[in-house]
Short mmCIF file of C-alpha atoms and ligand atoms in Angstrom, two decimals:
data_model
loop_
_atom_site.label_atom_id
_atom_site.label_comp_id
_atom_site.label_asym_id
_atom_site.label_seq_id
_atom_site.Cartn_x
_atom_site.Cartn_y
_atom_site.Cartn_z
CA MET D 1 63.58 -82.99 -141.41
CA THR D 2 60.43 -80.89 -141.50
CA LEU D 3 60.32 -77.77 -139.42
CA GLN D 4 56.80 -77.12 -138.19
CA PRO D 5 56.10 -73.44 -137.39
CA ILE D 6 54.35 -72.87 -134.07
CA ILE D 7 52.92 -69.40 -133.67
CA GLY D 8 51.19 -67.70 -130.77
CA LEU D 9 49.88 -64.18 -130.58
CA GLU D 10 49.66 -61.64 -127.78
CA ILE D 11 47.30 -58.78 -128.48
CA HIS D 12 47.09 -55.67 -126.31
CA VAL D 13 43.87 -53.71 -126.62
CA GLN D 14 43.24 -50.32 -125.02
CA LEU D 15 39.77 -50.28 -123.49
CA LYS D 16 37.88 -47.09 -124.28
CA THR D 17 36.77 -46.19 -120.80
CA LYS D 18 36.19 -42.63 -119.58
CA SER D 19 38.92 -42.76 -116.98
CA LYS D 20 42.21 -44.60 -116.66
CA MET D 21 42.66 -48.03 -115.06
CA PHE D 22 43.59 -46.95 -111.54
CA CYS D 23 42.89 -43.20 -111.31
CA GLY D 24 40.32 -40.62 -112.37
CA CYS D 25 42.35 -39.10 -115.24
CA SER D 26 40.64 -39.06 -118.62
CA ALA D 27 41.73 -42.01 -120.77
CA ASN D 28 40.80 -40.07 -123.91
CA TYR D 29 44.27 -38.66 -124.37
CA PHE D 30 44.92 -39.05 -128.09
CA GLY D 31 46.13 -35.75 -129.55
CA SER D 32 46.28 -33.96 -126.17
CA GLU D 33 49.23 -31.83 -125.05
CA PRO D 34 51.83 -34.05 -123.34
CA ASN D 35 51.37 -34.61 -119.59
CA THR D 36 47.93 -33.01 -119.36
CA HIS D 37 46.14 -36.26 -118.36
CA THR D 38 48.08 -37.01 -115.21
CA CYS D 39 47.79 -37.27 -111.43
CA PRO D 40 49.94 -38.69 -108.62
CA VAL D 41 48.64 -42.24 -109.33
CA CYS D 42 49.50 -42.44 -113.04
CA LEU D 43 52.72 -40.48 -112.51
CA GLY D 44 53.72 -43.18 -110.04
CA LEU D 45 54.37 -40.78 -107.18
CA PRO D 46 55.16 -42.43 -103.82
CA GLY D 47 52.17 -43.01 -101.60
CA ALA D 48 49.52 -42.59 -104.29
CA LEU D 49 46.90 -45.35 -104.10
CA PRO D 50 45.36 -47.04 -107.15
CA VAL D 51 41.61 -47.78 -107.34
CA ALA D 52 40.51 -50.32 -109.98
CA ASN D 53 38.20 -49.10 -112.76
CA GLU D 54 35.08 -51.26 -112.61
CA GLU D 55 33.97 -50.42 -116.15
CA ALA D 56 37.32 -51.61 -117.53
CA ILE D 57 36.98 -54.94 -115.72
CA ARG D 58 33.41 -55.29 -116.96
CA ARG D 59 34.60 -54.72 -120.52
CA SER D 60 37.35 -57.28 -120.12
CA ILE D 61 34.78 -59.81 -118.95
CA MET D 62 32.65 -58.95 -122.01
CA VAL D 63 35.61 -59.74 -124.26
CA GLY D 64 36.33 -62.92 -122.31
CA LEU D 65 32.76 -64.18 -122.66
CA ALA D 66 32.79 -63.36 -126.39
CA LEU D 67 36.00 -65.43 -126.61
CA ASN D 68 34.31 -68.39 -124.89
CA CYS D 69 36.50 -68.00 -121.81
CA ASP D 70 35.86 -69.01 -118.21
CA VAL D 71 35.82 -66.15 -115.75
CA ASN D 72 38.08 -66.44 -112.72
CA MET D 73 35.50 -65.69 -110.07
CA ASN D 74 38.31 -64.72 -107.71
CA SER D 75 40.72 -62.58 -109.64
CA HIS D 76 43.35 -60.18 -108.41
CA PHE D 77 46.10 -57.86 -109.61
CA ASP D 78 49.85 -58.51 -109.44
CA ARG D 79 52.97 -56.40 -109.71
CA LYS D 80 55.32 -57.10 -112.60
CA ASN D 81 58.63 -55.64 -111.49
CA TYR D 82 60.95 -54.02 -113.99
CA TYR D 83 62.47 -50.61 -114.40
CA TYR D 84 61.98 -48.39 -117.41
CA PRO D 85 61.69 -44.60 -117.73
CA ASP D 86 58.09 -44.90 -118.93
CA LEU D 87 57.21 -46.94 -115.82
CA PRO D 88 58.04 -44.71 -112.85
CA LYS D 89 56.62 -47.02 -110.16
CA GLY D 90 59.23 -49.64 -111.09
CA TYR D 91 56.43 -52.14 -111.67
CA GLN D 92 53.40 -52.55 -113.90
CA ILE D 93 50.08 -53.48 -112.31
CA THR D 94 48.94 -56.51 -114.27
CA GLN D 95 47.56 -60.00 -113.65
CA PHE D 96 49.77 -63.06 -113.43
CA TYR D 97 48.33 -65.61 -111.01
CA LYS D 98 44.61 -65.14 -111.64
CA PRO D 99 43.86 -63.47 -114.98
CA VAL D 100 40.29 -62.22 -115.18
CA VAL D 101 39.39 -64.71 -117.96
CA ILE D 102 41.02 -68.01 -119.08
CA ASN D 103 40.65 -71.06 -121.36
CA GLY D 104 38.70 -69.68 -124.33
CA TRP D 105 38.73 -70.11 -128.09
CA ILE D 106 37.63 -68.55 -131.33
CA GLU D 107 37.30 -69.95 -134.81
CA ILE D 108 38.96 -68.61 -137.93
CA GLU D 109 37.98 -69.53 -141.48
CA VAL D 110 40.98 -71.16 -143.16
CA GLY D 111 39.94 -71.92 -146.73
CA ASP D 112 36.68 -73.84 -146.40
CA ASP D 113 37.42 -75.08 -142.89
CA MET D 114 36.94 -73.56 -139.48
CA LYS D 115 40.04 -73.74 -137.31
CA ARG D 116 39.87 -73.27 -133.57
CA ILE D 117 42.49 -71.07 -131.93
CA ARG D 118 42.67 -71.54 -128.19
CA ILE D 119 42.86 -68.50 -125.94
CA ARG D 120 45.06 -69.19 -122.93
CA GLU D 121 43.98 -66.10 -121.01
CA ALA D 122 43.17 -62.43 -121.16
CA HIS D 123 44.49 -60.30 -118.36
CA GLN D 124 43.79 -56.79 -117.22
CA GLU D 125 46.66 -54.33 -116.92
CA GLU D 126 47.74 -50.72 -117.32
CA ASP D 127 49.53 -49.08 -120.23
CA ALA D 128 52.95 -47.49 -119.77
CA ALA D 129 53.84 -43.87 -120.53
CA LYS D 130 55.35 -42.89 -123.85
CA SER D 131 59.06 -42.18 -124.35
CA ILE D 132 59.87 -39.66 -127.05
CA HIS D 133 63.48 -39.89 -128.17
CA LYS D 134 65.07 -36.65 -129.37
CA ALA D 135 68.61 -36.11 -130.63
CA ASN D 136 70.28 -35.82 -127.22
CA SER D 137 67.48 -36.50 -124.81
CA THR D 138 64.43 -38.59 -124.09
CA LEU D 139 61.13 -36.99 -123.06
CA VAL D 140 58.33 -38.85 -121.34
CA ASP D 141 54.62 -38.18 -121.90
CA PHE D 142 52.48 -39.67 -119.12
CA ASN D 143 49.09 -39.22 -120.82
CA LYS D 144 49.07 -42.89 -121.85
CA SER D 145 50.34 -44.07 -118.45
CA GLY D 146 47.62 -46.07 -116.71
CA VAL D 147 45.21 -46.39 -119.65
CA PRO D 148 43.34 -49.72 -119.28
CA LEU D 149 44.74 -52.58 -121.35
CA LEU D 150 43.50 -56.06 -121.94
CA GLU D 151 46.16 -58.51 -123.07
CA ILE D 152 44.76 -61.50 -124.96
CA VAL D 153 47.13 -64.47 -125.17
CA THR D 154 46.63 -67.49 -127.43
CA GLU D 155 48.06 -70.97 -127.25
CA PRO D 156 50.61 -71.51 -130.07
CA ASP D 157 47.93 -72.87 -132.40
CA MET D 158 48.74 -71.02 -135.61
CA THR D 159 51.08 -72.40 -138.26
CA ASN D 160 51.59 -69.57 -140.77
CA GLY D 161 51.28 -65.84 -141.36
CA HIS D 162 47.88 -66.13 -142.98
CA GLU D 163 46.39 -67.77 -139.89
CA ALA D 164 47.96 -65.13 -137.63
CA TRP D 165 46.45 -62.41 -139.83
CA LEU D 166 43.04 -64.12 -139.81
CA TYR D 167 43.14 -64.47 -136.02
CA ALA D 168 44.13 -60.84 -135.39
CA THR D 169 41.48 -59.65 -137.85
CA LYS D 170 38.85 -61.71 -136.08
CA ILE D 171 39.82 -60.36 -132.67
CA ARG D 172 39.58 -56.80 -133.99
CA GLN D 173 36.17 -57.47 -135.53
CA LEU D 174 34.89 -59.04 -132.32
CA ILE D 175 36.12 -56.24 -130.06
CA ARG D 176 34.72 -53.58 -132.37
CA TYR D 177 31.37 -55.41 -132.31
CA LEU D 178 31.49 -55.25 -128.52
CA GLY D 179 32.23 -51.53 -128.76
CA VAL D 180 34.89 -51.69 -126.05
CA SER D 181 37.82 -50.41 -128.13
CA ASP D 182 38.36 -48.89 -131.57
CA CYS D 183 41.31 -51.28 -132.12
CA ASP D 184 43.21 -48.75 -134.22
CA MET D 185 46.71 -50.11 -134.79
CA GLU D 186 47.97 -46.80 -136.18
CA LYS D 187 46.97 -45.01 -132.99
CA GLY D 188 48.30 -47.84 -130.85
CA SER D 189 44.97 -48.88 -129.36
CA MET D 190 45.64 -52.40 -130.66
CA ARG D 191 49.11 -53.98 -130.67
CA CYS D 192 49.93 -57.48 -131.96
CA GLU D 193 53.01 -59.40 -130.89
CA PRO D 194 53.47 -62.81 -132.50
CA THR D 195 55.83 -65.39 -130.99
CA ILE D 196 57.41 -67.78 -133.46
CA SER D 197 59.54 -70.88 -133.30
CA LEU D 198 59.93 -73.99 -135.44
CA LYS D 199 59.27 -77.42 -134.00
CA LEU D 200 61.70 -80.21 -134.88
CA GLY D 201 60.24 -82.94 -132.75
CA VAL D 202 59.68 -84.11 -129.18
CA ASP D 203 62.37 -85.15 -126.68
CA LYS D 204 62.32 -88.23 -124.38
CA GLU D 205 60.45 -86.39 -121.65
CA GLY D 206 57.80 -85.19 -124.12
CA GLY D 207 59.15 -81.62 -124.30
CA LEU D 208 59.19 -79.82 -127.61
CA ILE D 209 62.46 -79.48 -129.50
CA THR D 210 62.31 -76.10 -131.23
CA THR D 211 64.39 -73.33 -132.73
CA PRO D 212 65.00 -70.29 -130.46
CA LEU D 213 61.77 -68.40 -129.80
CA ALA D 214 61.40 -64.91 -131.30
CA GLU D 215 58.81 -62.36 -130.27
CA ILE D 216 58.08 -59.60 -132.79
CA LYS D 217 57.11 -56.13 -131.64
CA ASN D 218 56.19 -52.78 -133.26
CA ILE D 219 53.99 -54.20 -136.01
CA GLY D 220 51.93 -51.37 -137.49
CA SER D 221 49.09 -53.12 -139.31
CA LEU D 222 47.19 -56.39 -139.45
CA LYS D 223 48.62 -57.24 -142.86
CA ALA D 224 52.11 -56.72 -141.45
CA VAL D 225 51.35 -59.28 -138.73
CA GLY D 226 51.05 -61.96 -141.40
CA LYS D 227 54.08 -60.70 -143.30
CA ALA D 228 56.27 -60.52 -140.19
CA VAL D 229 55.36 -64.09 -139.28
CA GLU D 230 56.10 -65.35 -142.80
CA PHE D 231 59.43 -63.55 -142.84
CA GLU D 232 60.37 -64.93 -139.44
CA ILE D 233 59.55 -68.52 -140.47
CA MET D 234 61.90 -68.11 -143.45
CA ARG D 235 64.62 -66.50 -141.37
CA GLN D 236 64.50 -69.16 -138.65
CA THR D 237 64.53 -71.95 -141.22
CA ALA D 238 67.66 -70.53 -142.85
CA GLU D 239 69.25 -69.86 -139.46
CA TYR D 240 68.62 -73.40 -138.26
CA GLU D 241 70.04 -74.89 -141.44
CA LYS D 242 73.16 -72.79 -140.95
CA THR D 243 73.76 -73.13 -137.20
CA GLY D 244 71.55 -75.95 -135.94
CA GLU D 245 70.88 -73.86 -132.83
CA LEU D 246 68.00 -75.02 -130.63
CA ALA D 247 65.95 -73.15 -128.02
CA ASN D 248 67.44 -73.05 -124.53
CA GLU D 249 66.96 -71.12 -121.31
CA VAL D 250 68.69 -67.99 -122.51
CA ASN D 251 68.36 -67.58 -126.26
CA LYS D 252 64.90 -66.13 -126.65
CA THR D 253 65.04 -62.90 -128.70
CA THR D 254 62.87 -59.88 -129.21
CA ARG D 255 62.73 -58.59 -132.76
CA GLY D 256 61.20 -55.54 -134.38
CA TRP D 257 59.41 -55.26 -137.74
CA ASP D 258 60.90 -52.97 -140.36
CA ALA D 259 57.95 -52.01 -142.56
CA ILE D 260 60.18 -50.49 -145.24
CA LYS D 261 62.62 -53.38 -145.62
CA GLN D 262 59.80 -55.85 -144.91
CA GLU D 263 61.94 -57.81 -142.49
CA THR D 264 62.40 -58.41 -138.78
CA PHE D 265 65.52 -57.19 -136.98
CA LEU D 266 67.11 -58.06 -133.67
CA GLN D 267 66.19 -55.80 -130.74
CA ARG D 268 67.19 -57.75 -127.64
CA GLU D 269 68.87 -61.13 -127.26
CA LYS D 270 69.99 -63.59 -124.61
CA GLU D 271 66.80 -63.21 -122.64
CA GLY D 272 65.76 -66.02 -120.41
CA ALA D 273 62.26 -66.28 -119.05
CA ALA D 274 62.64 -62.82 -117.49
CA ASP D 275 62.30 -62.81 -113.73
CA TYR D 276 59.70 -60.18 -113.05
CA ARG D 277 59.32 -61.21 -109.40
CA TYR D 278 55.53 -61.18 -109.69
CA ILE D 279 53.86 -60.47 -106.37
CA PRO D 280 50.17 -59.87 -105.61
CA GLU D 281 49.31 -56.16 -105.65
CA GLN D 282 48.61 -55.26 -102.03
CA ASP D 283 47.12 -51.83 -102.71
CA ILE D 284 44.07 -53.19 -104.56
CA PRO D 285 41.67 -55.62 -102.88
CA PRO D 286 41.11 -58.96 -104.69
CA MET D 287 38.00 -59.09 -106.88
CA GLU D 288 35.11 -61.44 -106.35
CA PHE D 289 32.48 -61.81 -109.02
CA THR D 290 29.02 -63.29 -108.51
CA GLU D 291 27.23 -65.56 -110.99
CA GLU D 292 24.51 -62.90 -111.32
CA TYR D 293 27.07 -60.28 -112.29
CA ILE D 294 28.60 -62.52 -114.98
CA GLU D 295 25.20 -63.56 -116.34
CA GLU D 296 24.09 -59.94 -116.46
CA ILE D 297 27.17 -59.14 -118.57
CA ARG D 298 26.56 -62.17 -120.78
CA ALA D 299 22.99 -61.05 -121.40
CA SER D 300 24.20 -57.59 -122.38
CA LEU D 301 26.46 -58.89 -125.19
CA PRO D 302 25.37 -57.94 -128.70
CA GLU D 303 24.88 -60.57 -131.37
CA LEU D 304 28.42 -61.56 -132.41
CA PRO D 305 29.72 -61.76 -136.00
CA ASP D 306 29.57 -65.55 -136.46
CA ALA D 307 26.03 -65.80 -135.11
CA LYS D 308 24.94 -62.80 -137.15
CA LYS D 309 26.38 -64.26 -140.33
CA LYS D 310 24.60 -67.57 -139.77
CA ARG D 311 21.31 -65.76 -139.13
CA PHE D 312 21.71 -63.59 -142.26
CA MET D 313 22.17 -66.71 -144.37
CA GLU D 314 19.08 -68.35 -142.89
CA GLU D 315 16.83 -65.32 -142.59
CA TYR D 316 17.64 -63.52 -145.84
CA GLY D 317 18.79 -66.45 -147.97
CA LEU D 318 22.26 -64.94 -148.49
CA ASN D 319 25.28 -66.91 -149.62
CA ASP D 320 28.41 -67.24 -147.47
CA TYR D 321 30.31 -64.52 -149.36
CA ASP D 322 27.61 -61.84 -149.12
CA ALA D 323 26.85 -62.66 -145.48
CA THR D 324 30.56 -62.38 -144.61
CA ILE D 325 30.85 -58.92 -146.16
CA LEU D 326 27.61 -57.66 -144.64
CA THR D 327 28.56 -58.76 -141.14
CA SER D 328 32.16 -57.53 -141.33
CA THR D 329 31.16 -54.55 -139.18
CA ARG D 330 28.19 -54.03 -136.92
CA VAL D 331 27.34 -50.71 -138.60
CA LYS D 332 27.14 -52.33 -142.03
CA ALA D 333 25.07 -55.25 -140.73
CA ASP D 334 22.63 -52.86 -139.01
CA TRP D 335 22.40 -50.73 -142.15
CA PHE D 336 21.56 -53.82 -144.22
CA GLU D 337 18.88 -54.91 -141.79
CA GLU D 338 17.29 -51.47 -141.76
CA ALA D 339 17.10 -51.54 -145.56
CA CYS D 340 15.53 -55.02 -145.36
CA LYS D 341 12.97 -53.81 -142.83
CA ALA D 342 12.02 -50.94 -145.11
CA VAL D 343 11.81 -53.20 -148.14
CA VAL D 344 9.51 -55.61 -146.31
CA GLU D 345 7.13 -52.78 -145.40
CA MET D 346 7.07 -51.39 -148.94
CA ALA D 347 6.57 -54.86 -150.43
CA LYS D 348 3.70 -55.52 -148.05
CA GLU D 349 1.89 -52.36 -149.12
CA LEU D 350 2.28 -53.27 -152.77
CA GLY D 351 1.43 -56.93 -152.30
CA ILE D 352 4.84 -58.08 -153.55
CA GLU D 353 5.54 -61.55 -152.22
CA ASP D 354 9.00 -62.49 -153.46
CA LEU D 355 11.13 -61.09 -150.65
CA THR D 356 14.18 -63.25 -151.44
CA LYS D 357 14.69 -61.36 -154.69
CA LEU D 358 14.41 -58.04 -152.84
CA TYR D 359 16.89 -59.11 -150.13
CA LYS D 360 19.30 -60.17 -152.85
CA ASP D 361 18.89 -56.78 -154.58
CA VAL D 362 19.47 -54.86 -151.34
CA THR D 363 22.57 -56.99 -150.72
CA ASN D 364 23.93 -56.31 -154.19
CA TRP D 365 23.46 -52.55 -153.90
CA ILE D 366 25.34 -52.49 -150.59
CA ASN D 367 28.09 -54.93 -151.56
CA THR D 368 28.83 -53.45 -154.98
CA GLU D 369 27.65 -49.88 -155.69
CA LEU D 370 27.78 -48.51 -152.14
CA LYS D 371 31.05 -50.30 -151.40
CA ALA D 372 32.67 -48.80 -154.50
CA TYR D 373 31.31 -45.34 -153.69
CA GLN D 374 32.51 -45.52 -150.09
CA LYS D 375 35.93 -46.60 -151.23
CA THR D 376 36.43 -43.77 -153.72
CA HIS D 377 34.80 -41.06 -151.57
CA LYS D 378 36.01 -42.38 -148.19
CA VAL D 379 32.65 -41.97 -146.44
CA SER D 380 31.31 -43.99 -143.56
CA PHE D 381 27.77 -45.36 -143.49
CA ALA D 382 26.80 -42.59 -141.07
CA ASP D 383 27.86 -39.93 -143.58
CA LEU D 384 26.27 -41.50 -146.66
CA LEU D 385 23.53 -39.37 -148.20
CA ALA D 386 21.89 -42.60 -149.34
CA LYS D 387 19.83 -44.05 -146.48
CA PRO D 388 18.62 -47.64 -146.01
CA GLU D 389 15.09 -46.63 -147.13
CA HIS D 390 16.52 -45.31 -150.40
CA ILE D 391 18.09 -48.66 -151.20
CA ALA D 392 14.79 -50.31 -150.34
CA GLU D 393 12.95 -47.92 -152.65
CA ILE D 394 15.28 -48.53 -155.59
CA SER D 395 14.97 -52.29 -155.14
CA ILE D 396 11.18 -51.98 -155.15
CA LEU D 397 11.17 -49.72 -158.25
CA LEU D 398 13.24 -52.38 -160.02
CA VAL D 399 11.04 -55.28 -159.00
CA GLU D 400 7.98 -53.31 -160.07
CA LYS D 401 9.76 -52.75 -163.41
CA LYS D 402 9.23 -49.01 -163.04
CA ILE D 403 12.90 -48.46 -163.89
CA SER D 404 15.51 -50.51 -165.69
CA GLY D 405 18.70 -51.76 -164.05
CA LYS D 406 20.74 -49.18 -165.90
CA ILE D 407 18.49 -46.31 -164.82
CA ALA D 408 18.54 -47.67 -161.27
CA LYS D 409 22.31 -47.25 -161.17
CA ASN D 410 22.02 -43.65 -162.34
CA VAL D 411 19.29 -42.98 -159.79
CA LEU D 412 21.47 -44.35 -156.99
CA ALA D 413 24.38 -42.22 -158.15
CA GLU D 414 22.12 -39.18 -157.86
CA VAL D 415 20.83 -40.23 -154.43
CA LEU D 416 24.45 -40.47 -153.29
CA GLU D 417 25.16 -36.95 -154.51
CA THR D 418 21.93 -35.22 -153.44
CA GLY D 419 20.27 -37.30 -150.73
CA LYS D 420 16.97 -37.04 -152.66
CA SER D 421 14.71 -40.07 -152.58
CA PRO D 422 14.78 -42.38 -155.63
CA LYS D 423 11.04 -41.84 -156.20
CA THR D 424 11.54 -38.08 -156.33
CA ILE D 425 14.44 -38.39 -158.76
CA VAL D 426 12.50 -40.76 -161.03
CA LYS D 427 9.54 -38.36 -161.03
CA GLU D 428 11.57 -35.18 -161.53
CA LYS D 429 13.62 -36.61 -164.37
CA GLU D 430 10.74 -38.59 -165.86
CA LEU D 431 12.73 -41.78 -165.74
CA VAL D 432 9.82 -44.18 -165.44
CA GLN D 433 10.42 -47.15 -167.70
CA VAL D 434 8.33 -47.33 -170.85
CA SER D 435 6.84 -50.77 -171.38
CA ASP D 436 3.99 -49.76 -173.69
CA GLU D 437 4.41 -51.77 -176.89
CA GLY D 438 2.81 -49.19 -179.16
CA GLU D 439 5.04 -46.42 -177.89
CA ILE D 440 8.14 -48.57 -178.22
CA GLN D 441 7.20 -49.78 -181.68
CA VAL D 442 7.21 -46.19 -182.98
CA VAL D 443 10.82 -45.70 -181.82
CA CYS D 444 11.91 -49.11 -183.13
CA GLN D 445 10.50 -48.39 -186.55
CA LYS D 446 12.27 -45.03 -186.56
CA VAL D 447 15.60 -46.71 -185.76
CA LEU D 448 15.16 -49.34 -188.47
CA ASP D 449 14.22 -46.70 -191.05
CA ALA D 450 17.32 -44.71 -190.17
CA ASN D 451 19.65 -47.71 -190.66
CA PRO D 452 18.62 -49.44 -193.92
CA SER D 453 22.03 -50.99 -194.66
CA GLN D 454 22.22 -52.66 -191.23
CA VAL D 455 18.69 -53.94 -191.70
CA GLY D 456 19.79 -55.43 -195.03
CA GLN D 457 22.79 -57.11 -193.46
CA TYR D 458 20.63 -58.46 -190.64
CA LYS D 459 18.22 -59.97 -193.11
CA LYS D 460 21.13 -61.63 -194.91
CA GLY D 461 21.91 -63.48 -191.69
CA LYS D 462 24.02 -61.10 -189.58
CA GLU D 463 21.80 -61.58 -186.53
CA GLY D 464 24.33 -60.11 -184.16
CA LEU D 465 23.13 -56.70 -185.32
CA LEU D 466 20.06 -57.05 -183.09
CA GLY D 467 22.13 -55.70 -180.21
CA PHE D 468 22.99 -52.65 -182.30
CA PHE D 469 19.29 -51.90 -182.90
CA VAL D 470 18.46 -52.39 -179.22
CA GLY D 471 21.27 -50.01 -178.32
CA GLN D 472 19.97 -47.37 -180.72
CA VAL D 473 16.44 -47.64 -179.29
CA MET D 474 17.76 -47.33 -175.73
CA LYS D 475 19.75 -44.29 -176.76
CA GLU D 476 16.71 -42.76 -178.41
CA THR D 477 14.61 -43.34 -175.27
CA LYS D 478 17.39 -42.28 -172.88
CA GLY D 479 17.45 -45.77 -171.40
CA LYS D 480 13.81 -45.66 -170.38
CA ALA D 481 12.45 -48.32 -172.75
CA ASN D 482 11.91 -51.75 -171.22
CA PRO D 483 14.72 -53.77 -172.88
CA LYS D 484 12.67 -56.98 -172.98
CA VAL D 485 9.83 -55.27 -174.85
CA VAL D 486 12.30 -53.55 -177.19
CA ASN D 487 13.82 -56.92 -178.01
CA ASP D 488 10.46 -58.52 -178.76
CA VAL D 489 9.22 -55.63 -180.90
CA LEU D 490 12.46 -55.44 -182.93
CA LEU D 491 12.37 -59.18 -183.65
CA LYS D 492 8.79 -58.86 -184.82
CA LEU D 493 9.53 -55.86 -187.07
CA LEU D 494 12.67 -57.40 -188.57
CA LYS D 495 10.81 -60.59 -189.45
CA GLY D 496 8.16 -58.68 -191.34
ZN1 LIG Y 501 45.99 -40.27 -113.24
MN1 LIG Y 502 51.12 -56.87 -121.39
#
């Protein structure tokens, strides 16, 4: 019997609004002294009245539209009743009956194919406070209490850890493009909870026969999302083979992820579909959106990653790989386009027509040299001393054959250290490439005269020595000689 993994994902994202979801407290609490961002509403004091944060709802609709969702034009809040020390009201304000957005999808790239993952809904809610467990006591910090959350729920459309990782990565990229959250899993502004079970077949009524469902919490990174799912598939397979246990009303479990042991562990068991006694929240009026409002939000959306990638391939002639890297973040994509804009202007002034070559050069500088530099020095694009115009300038100098590829790399290294323009560096260090045949011939002759035995060997048929002579000439000219000219001149001299 084949066990088919069925995986869904719930992702909580903290929306970076100024104030919290239902009160005026600052939502920018990270690193603050405990309990300094609080008021009667987010402390859950009796009689305090919540007021919904319009900006948070607007941001949730932005995410929903980017996820191809329908907006519930009449949406409202509900109370999810449960007791926990970090939830002093005894209920969380969330959405159950009418989530703000429903029925969406996004595509992930699995190998060479695009796979559609359906989004069941995304609902607006509030974050809980934070419990801090000490040796003999538990402290509660209410700074996080009431911070706006959007919970994005998929249909169980994924079948392995890789797909779950791809999906979560795509959601993070999309939300960062929208600028509505920093999606930092380490700081808890993005939390991923996969649900996993294995399908055995379908019963007479058409219901799925599956292994007991497990939900995994406390996953600290996107990579760990994939690993946790893979581990859980293995564990459930082994468990089923041993016990044959199937899902029922009461055997859903919640498991945690142990990043050190790289395995999931049992947190809570024997949970049925918990009865949260959802009731509409009476303290907040229902919401009603107009078409105009939704269309205004739609028009305000930035170009999204997939569309941007497609445009980069068409407009700049990039391949799939380069376009994927360049559009991975909005900052990088903007940086690339600024460099392209600069290169177009410079090319126009100089009458250079082959822009495709220049775009390719700009791409290569960003995707190789800059990427490597950023990785080793841990600098963001904003903090780079090299600016888009510098990359444009280097690309132009190369196309004009003013500098060689090797010199260009050295020039860029210096731009990255000093912030000086490539033109200035080339001028100051007299790095302009020498293409004058006469000038090069003098150096070539000198090199040949200094290496008579190698010349003899070459003439006896050891033609591989040409590279040695070229190397010597480049060394002599500090890399400034045009390698093509050097090659031609050497061949001519060695023939004679
Ligand atoms: Zn408050
Ligand atoms: Mn939730």
